[in-house]
Amino acid sequence: MDEKLSFMGRMVDGFLRGNLAVLLMIISLVAGVVALVATPREEEPQIVVPLADIMVSYPGGSAEEVERLVSSRLERMLYQIDGVEYVYSMSRPGMAVVTVRFFVGQDREASLIKLYNKIFQNIEKTTPGIAGWVVKPIEIDDVPIVNVALYSGRYNEHELYRVAEEVASRLQHVEDSSRVTIHGGQKRQIQINLDPERLAASRISPLEIAGALKVANAQSASGSLQKADREIVVQTGAFLRSADDVRNLMVGMHGDRPVYLRDVAEVKDGPEEATSYSRFSLNNQQPTTNNFSQSFPAVTIAVAKKKGSNAVWVARDIEKALEGMRGGTIPDEVKTRITRDNGEAANEKVSYLLESLAIAIITVIGLIALAMNWRVGLIVVIAVPITYSLTLVVNYLAGYTINRVTLFALILALGLLVDDPIVGVENIYRHLAMKKLPRLQAISFAMNEVMPPLVLATLAVVVAFLPMFFITGMMGPYMRPMALNVPLAMISSLIVAVAITPWISNKILKVEGHEHEESNVKETATYRLYARVMKPLVESKSKTWTLVAIIGFLFAGSIALALTGLVPLKMLPFDNKNEFQIVVDTPESFTLERTDAVVRELEAYLGTVPEVTDFTSTVGSASPMDFNGLVRHYYMRQGANVADIRVSLLPRKQREMDSHALVLRIRNDIAALATRTGASLKLVEAPPGPPV
């Protein structure tokens, strides 16, 4: 019988008669647990966004002049760089932003070096009047993973901003945290209000005062003195440290008497002039322990993570740091609310995978127990976690993270990877029940019998997903985890079916009763029903061609559904997020207060939506960016006529509608407001793929 075994059959026999299967099981499960814990978890895949912004300052230039003299010239020059796919720009008074997008796959560091070289090689060709420029690469890790809203019914935006500065400074020390930014609030500013009559009486001009401030607010090294074997470093000047220093600054002479700034101006130490508003609101319909139901002044702190770090761990460390600052750095009257937690979202997705795995295991046990017995189901159940363990180990070694695409691939593979062990165990059970061969030979022969279809079925799935490795554009790196993990899960399933399933079957599979004769398949009810349906179609040529025509018609109809748009084609389904954004663009003539009035109307409506838990409104500047606004440059929005609202929803298990359907409903409800006010209201969801 051994001579009749194929190469794969001999491999099965080798694992069956030795203890290598036990060793493989132990190593796989231990390594799988380590990989599950050690693999970084995050919301989105680690893709390389091949983008860079060049921000050019051109004081005094109108938008048309900036476009003609700065943006257009820079576009033509940068498009000459090898590897650049697109160059596009935004021009506004006094400033230009030129964005360079390289082809996906270009080395990031090499591309940035090319960009810097091109700019500095042509520095003599720059338009006179340019005050300077900044080259800012755009990275996926710039997107904050945690947003914390500080709000209070006692403190104003200026006082909250000062608290937020200290909190942000401490959060910067959290392990693996990266960029920490503050959104909203008013910074501290010393304002000097000149008195024209006193200036005229003192015969001092505003330019003289500006010069005196510039000279006084400086400190420099002025050499050193050496005496008695000691060196004393001499520094001249000192920075202005307080409002009193500014008040007591001498700005000139009049009538042989010094003139101080306090004599000709009023000096105030306080908040800067309001150029933006930021509020935090809890939904009126949501009961809270503090009974907050109105809007409060707020400041948002956004924290990003380092590349390759675990978003779950970083988010938890941030929460612990916030708890440690409560009552000290954060006063008791200041409340905190985490409005975005990508670490928790990533952890929920991993939990969902484990939940799906448990459901699959229970389902497999139930179905196979009904068809055969519980021992067969147990064998298949053991094979599933081992398969996932092997997949997660390779995923970790390949440098991939656990994210929404990785989990989508693993859940998709769940229905495929159980086929191999089921087919193998079912045939082993059949041969053991026949009792024509000794136990080990029966298992080897059974696996050898089904090995060709197992290998071909696995290769078919692998080949079907391999083309995803060749997807171009930003979607390529984004979908790479799926292109890797689905074939990997199928190959792991085949390895388990060859190496582990036969060994486990030998140990726990029992066949009760006496020797069974090989049954005649033609005598089964299933065969008789199948033959009754298919025999007329096979024997009659006209019926055969009719069946082919019907199949062809249905196939053509299915393609037509996509071509006509009746069934939309998407790479990924909409994600059921707990957050979305309302982007508000009012006419350019609107003042900050008038734009704020439009936002307040939106807030009043959002307070009536039962699925909304809270929202943060930012008027006049940008809120913390998300993955969707990274490439679209929403984080650069600024001006009296712009605003946005970050809306948080109930957890997905506590609401009936998913976020996409909910956004469509809200969009229809606020359409009348947009028409009446002339504002452009855009509701932005989490994209099902990378923004382009």
PDB file of N, CA and C in Angstrom, residues 236-284:
ATOM      1  N   THR A 236      24.696  89.802  27.180  1.00  0.00           N
ATOM      2  CA  THR A 236      24.051  91.116  27.215  1.00  0.00           C
ATOM      3  C   THR A 236      22.598  90.974  26.802  1.00  0.00           C
ATOM      4  N   GLY A 237      21.783  91.826  27.398  1.00  0.00           N
ATOM      5  CA  GLY A 237      20.360  91.813  27.072  1.00  0.00           C
ATOM      6  C   GLY A 237      19.628  90.691  27.784  1.00  0.00           C
ATOM      7  N   ALA A 238      18.327  90.758  27.723  1.00  0.00           N
ATOM      8  CA  ALA A 238      17.479  89.725  28.327  1.00  0.00           C
ATOM      9  C   ALA A 238      16.131  89.742  27.627  1.00  0.00           C
ATOM     10  N   PHE A 239      15.535  88.589  27.525  1.00  0.00           N
ATOM     11  CA  PHE A 239      14.213  88.505  26.913  1.00  0.00           C
ATOM     12  C   PHE A 239      13.170  89.132  27.829  1.00  0.00           C
ATOM     13  N   LEU A 240      12.154  89.706  27.226  1.00  0.00           N
ATOM     14  CA  LEU A 240      11.032  90.233  27.998  1.00  0.00           C
ATOM     15  C   LEU A 240      10.231  89.066  28.553  1.00  0.00           C
ATOM     16  N   ARG A 241      10.066  89.025  29.877  1.00  0.00           N
ATOM     17  CA  ARG A 241       9.487  87.856  30.514  1.00  0.00           C
ATOM     18  C   ARG A 241       8.067  88.075  31.035  1.00  0.00           C
ATOM     19  N   SER A 242       7.633  89.306  31.170  1.00  0.00           N
ATOM     20  CA  SER A 242       6.315  89.556  31.734  1.00  0.00           C
ATOM     21  C   SER A 242       5.763  90.858  31.183  1.00  0.00           C
ATOM     22  N   ALA A 243       4.492  91.098  31.481  1.00  0.00           N
ATOM     23  CA  ALA A 243       3.866  92.350  31.046  1.00  0.00           C
ATOM     24  C   ALA A 243       4.518  93.547  31.718  1.00  0.00           C
ATOM     25  N   ASP A 244       4.999  93.377  32.976  1.00  0.00           N
ATOM     26  CA  ASP A 244       5.674  94.492  33.663  1.00  0.00           C
ATOM     27  C   ASP A 244       6.973  94.862  32.955  1.00  0.00           C
ATOM     28  N   ASP A 245       7.698  93.856  32.453  1.00  0.00           N
ATOM     29  CA  ASP A 245       8.916  94.153  31.695  1.00  0.00           C
ATOM     30  C   ASP A 245       8.591  94.990  30.464  1.00  0.00           C
ATOM     31  N   VAL A 246       7.481  94.689  29.833  1.00  0.00           N
ATOM     32  CA  VAL A 246       7.086  95.458  28.648  1.00  0.00           C
ATOM     33  C   VAL A 246       6.666  96.863  29.043  1.00  0.00           C
ATOM     34  N   ARG A 247       5.899  96.982  30.114  1.00  0.00           N
ATOM     35  CA  ARG A 247       5.448  98.309  30.550  1.00  0.00           C
ATOM     36  C   ARG A 247       6.624  99.213  30.903  1.00  0.00           C
ATOM     37  N   ASN A 248       7.642  98.632  31.547  1.00  0.00           N
ATOM     38  CA  ASN A 248       8.772  99.424  32.031  1.00  0.00           C
ATOM     39  C   ASN A 248       9.882  99.575  30.999  1.00  0.00           C
ATOM     40  N   LEU A 249       9.601  99.206  29.747  1.00  0.00           N
ATOM     41  CA  LEU A 249      10.610  99.330  28.699  1.00  0.00           C
ATOM     42  C   LEU A 249      10.728 100.787  28.258  1.00  0.00           C
ATOM     43  N   MET A 250      11.966 101.293  28.231  1.00  0.00           N
ATOM     44  CA  MET A 250      12.197 102.657  27.757  1.00  0.00           C
ATOM     45  C   MET A 250      12.204 102.656  26.231  1.00  0.00           C
ATOM     46  N   VAL A 251      11.348 103.483  25.637  1.00  0.00           N
ATOM     47  CA  VAL A 251      11.200 103.481  24.192  1.00  0.00           C
ATOM     48  C   VAL A 251      11.725 104.761  23.543  1.00  0.00           C
ATOM     49  N   GLY A 252      12.178 105.746  24.347  1.00  0.00           N
ATOM     50  CA  GLY A 252      12.705 106.979  23.756  1.00  0.00           C
ATOM     51  C   GLY A 252      12.995 108.025  24.817  1.00  0.00           C
ATOM     52  N   MET A 253      13.396 109.194  24.324  1.00  0.00           N
ATOM     53  CA  MET A 253      13.694 110.337  25.197  1.00  0.00           C
ATOM     54  C   MET A 253      12.871 111.538  24.727  1.00  0.00           C
ATOM     55  N   HIS A 254      12.396 112.347  25.737  1.00  0.00           N
ATOM     56  CA  HIS A 254      11.681 113.586  25.410  1.00  0.00           C
ATOM     57  C   HIS A 254      11.971 114.606  26.512  1.00  0.00           C
ATOM     58  N   GLY A 255      12.541 115.714  26.103  1.00  0.00           N
ATOM     59  CA  GLY A 255      12.886 116.751  27.075  1.00  0.00           C
ATOM     60  C   GLY A 255      13.892 116.273  28.092  1.00  0.00           C
ATOM     61  N   ASP A 256      14.893 115.545  27.607  1.00  0.00           N
ATOM     62  CA  ASP A 256      15.945 114.998  28.462  1.00  0.00           C
ATOM     63  C   ASP A 256      15.409 114.052  29.537  1.00  0.00           C
ATOM     64  N   ARG A 257      14.204 113.525  29.300  1.00  0.00           N
ATOM     65  CA  ARG A 257      13.619 112.574  30.245  1.00  0.00           C
ATOM     66  C   ARG A 257      13.257 111.287  29.497  1.00  0.00           C
ATOM     67  N   PRO A 258      13.496 110.141  30.124  1.00  0.00           N
ATOM     68  CA  PRO A 258      13.161 108.883  29.441  1.00  0.00           C
ATOM     69  C   PRO A 258      11.636 108.714  29.327  1.00  0.00           C
ATOM     70  N   VAL A 259      11.245 108.102  28.211  1.00  0.00           N
ATOM     71  CA  VAL A 259       9.829 107.799  27.976  1.00  0.00           C
ATOM     72  C   VAL A 259       9.669 106.280  28.018  1.00  0.00           C
ATOM     73  N   TYR A 260       8.826 105.821  28.926  1.00  0.00           N
ATOM     74  CA  TYR A 260       8.566 104.392  29.053  1.00  0.00           C
ATOM     75  C   TYR A 260       7.297 104.024  28.286  1.00  0.00           C
ATOM     76  N   LEU A 261       7.204 102.738  27.949  1.00  0.00           N
ATOM     77  CA  LEU A 261       6.053 102.298  27.156  1.00  0.00           C
ATOM     78  C   LEU A 261       4.745 102.533  27.898  1.00  0.00           C
ATOM     79  N   ARG A 262       4.769 102.440  29.224  1.00  0.00           N
ATOM     80  CA  ARG A 262       3.548 102.666  30.000  1.00  0.00           C
ATOM     81  C   ARG A 262       3.054 104.103  29.892  1.00  0.00           C
ATOM     82  N   ASP A 263       3.959 105.022  29.486  1.00  0.00           N
ATOM     83  CA  ASP A 263       3.573 106.419  29.371  1.00  0.00           C
ATOM     84  C   ASP A 263       2.794 106.704  28.098  1.00  0.00           C
ATOM     85  N   VAL A 264       2.954 105.851  27.076  1.00  0.00           N
ATOM     86  CA  VAL A 264       2.329 106.137  25.775  1.00  0.00           C
ATOM     87  C   VAL A 264       1.392 105.023  25.309  1.00  0.00           C
ATOM     88  N   ALA A 265       1.225 103.972  26.103  1.00  0.00           N
ATOM     89  CA  ALA A 265       0.396 102.848  25.661  1.00  0.00           C
ATOM     90  C   ALA A 265      -0.158 102.110  26.865  1.00  0.00           C
ATOM     91  N   GLU A 266      -1.198 101.368  26.614  1.00  0.00           N
ATOM     92  CA  GLU A 266      -1.784 100.488  27.619  1.00  0.00           C
ATOM     93  C   GLU A 266      -1.349  99.054  27.302  1.00  0.00           C
ATOM     94  N   VAL A 267      -0.756  98.373  28.264  1.00  0.00           N
ATOM     95  CA  VAL A 267      -0.239  97.023  28.074  1.00  0.00           C
ATOM     96  C   VAL A 267      -1.138  96.043  28.827  1.00  0.00           C
ATOM     97  N   LYS A 268      -1.653  95.047  28.109  1.00  0.00           N
ATOM     98  CA  LYS A 268      -2.536  94.042  28.689  1.00  0.00           C
ATOM     99  C   LYS A 268      -1.952  92.650  28.478  1.00  0.00           C
ATOM    100  N   ASP A 269      -2.005  91.854  29.513  1.00  0.00           N
ATOM    101  CA  ASP A 269      -1.579  90.455  29.444  1.00  0.00           C
ATOM    102  C   ASP A 269      -2.839  89.592  29.501  1.00  0.00           C
ATOM    103  N   GLY A 270      -3.178  88.946  28.387  1.00  0.00           N
ATOM    104  CA  GLY A 270      -4.407  88.169  28.362  1.00  0.00           C
ATOM    105  C   GLY A 270      -4.530  87.362  27.095  1.00  0.00           C
ATOM    106  N   PRO A 271      -5.735  86.958  26.747  1.00  0.00           N
ATOM    107  CA  PRO A 271      -5.926  86.134  25.547  1.00  0.00           C
ATOM    108  C   PRO A 271      -5.754  86.945  24.270  1.00  0.00           C
ATOM    109  N   GLU A 272      -5.355  86.247  23.214  1.00  0.00           N
ATOM    110  CA  GLU A 272      -5.260  86.884  21.918  1.00  0.00           C
ATOM    111  C   GLU A 272      -6.654  87.177  21.379  1.00  0.00           C
ATOM    112  N   GLU A 273      -6.709  87.991  20.351  1.00  0.00           N
ATOM    113  CA  GLU A 273      -7.992  88.291  19.734  1.00  0.00           C
ATOM    114  C   GLU A 273      -8.584  87.016  19.138  1.00  0.00           C
ATOM    115  N   ALA A 274      -9.868  86.824  19.360  1.00  0.00           N
ATOM    116  CA  ALA A 274     -10.514  85.585  18.933  1.00  0.00           C
ATOM    117  C   ALA A 274     -10.540  85.485  17.416  1.00  0.00           C
ATOM    118  N   THR A 275      -9.910  84.447  16.895  1.00  0.00           N
ATOM    119  CA  THR A 275      -9.965  84.154  15.460  1.00  0.00           C
ATOM    120  C   THR A 275     -10.667  82.827  15.190  1.00  0.00           C
ATOM    121  N   SER A 276     -11.051  82.138  16.263  1.00  0.00           N
ATOM    122  CA  SER A 276     -11.762  80.867  16.116  1.00  0.00           C
ATOM    123  C   SER A 276     -12.532  80.599  17.399  1.00  0.00           C
ATOM    124  N   TYR A 277     -13.540  79.735  17.268  1.00  0.00           N
ATOM    125  CA  TYR A 277     -14.324  79.290  18.414  1.00  0.00           C
ATOM    126  C   TYR A 277     -14.296  77.766  18.450  1.00  0.00           C
ATOM    127  N   SER A 278     -14.289  77.231  19.652  1.00  0.00           N
ATOM    128  CA  SER A 278     -14.316  75.780  19.804  1.00  0.00           C
ATOM    129  C   SER A 278     -15.223  75.436  20.978  1.00  0.00           C
ATOM    130  N   ARG A 279     -16.169  74.526  20.727  1.00  0.00           N
ATOM    131  CA  ARG A 279     -17.128  74.131  21.751  1.00  0.00           C
ATOM    132  C   ARG A 279     -17.272  72.613  21.788  1.00  0.00           C
ATOM    133  N   PHE A 280     -17.637  72.127  22.966  1.00  0.00           N
ATOM    134  CA  PHE A 280     -17.944  70.706  23.132  1.00  0.00           C
ATOM    135  C   PHE A 280     -19.361  70.587  23.652  1.00  0.00           C
ATOM    136  N   SER A 281     -20.131  69.670  23.072  1.00  0.00           N
ATOM    137  CA  SER A 281     -21.538  69.520  23.448  1.00  0.00           C
ATOM    138  C   SER A 281     -21.849  68.056  23.694  1.00  0.00           C
ATOM    139  N   LEU A 282     -22.637  67.828  24.728  1.00  0.00           N
ATOM    140  CA  LEU A 282     -23.186  66.504  24.991  1.00  0.00           C
ATOM    141  C   LEU A 282     -24.638  66.507  24.547  1.00  0.00           C
ATOM    142  N   ASN A 283     -25.048  65.429  23.931  1.00  0.00           N
ATOM    143  CA  ASN A 283     -26.405  65.358  23.396  1.00  0.00           C
ATOM    144  C   ASN A 283     -27.426  65.520  24.515  1.00  0.00           C
ATOM    145  N   ASN A 284     -28.454  66.327  24.258  1.00  0.00           N
ATOM    146  CA  ASN A 284     -29.500  66.558  25.252  1.00  0.00           C
ATOM    147  C   ASN A 284     -30.207  65.274  25.657  1.00  0.00           C
TER     148      ASN A 284
END
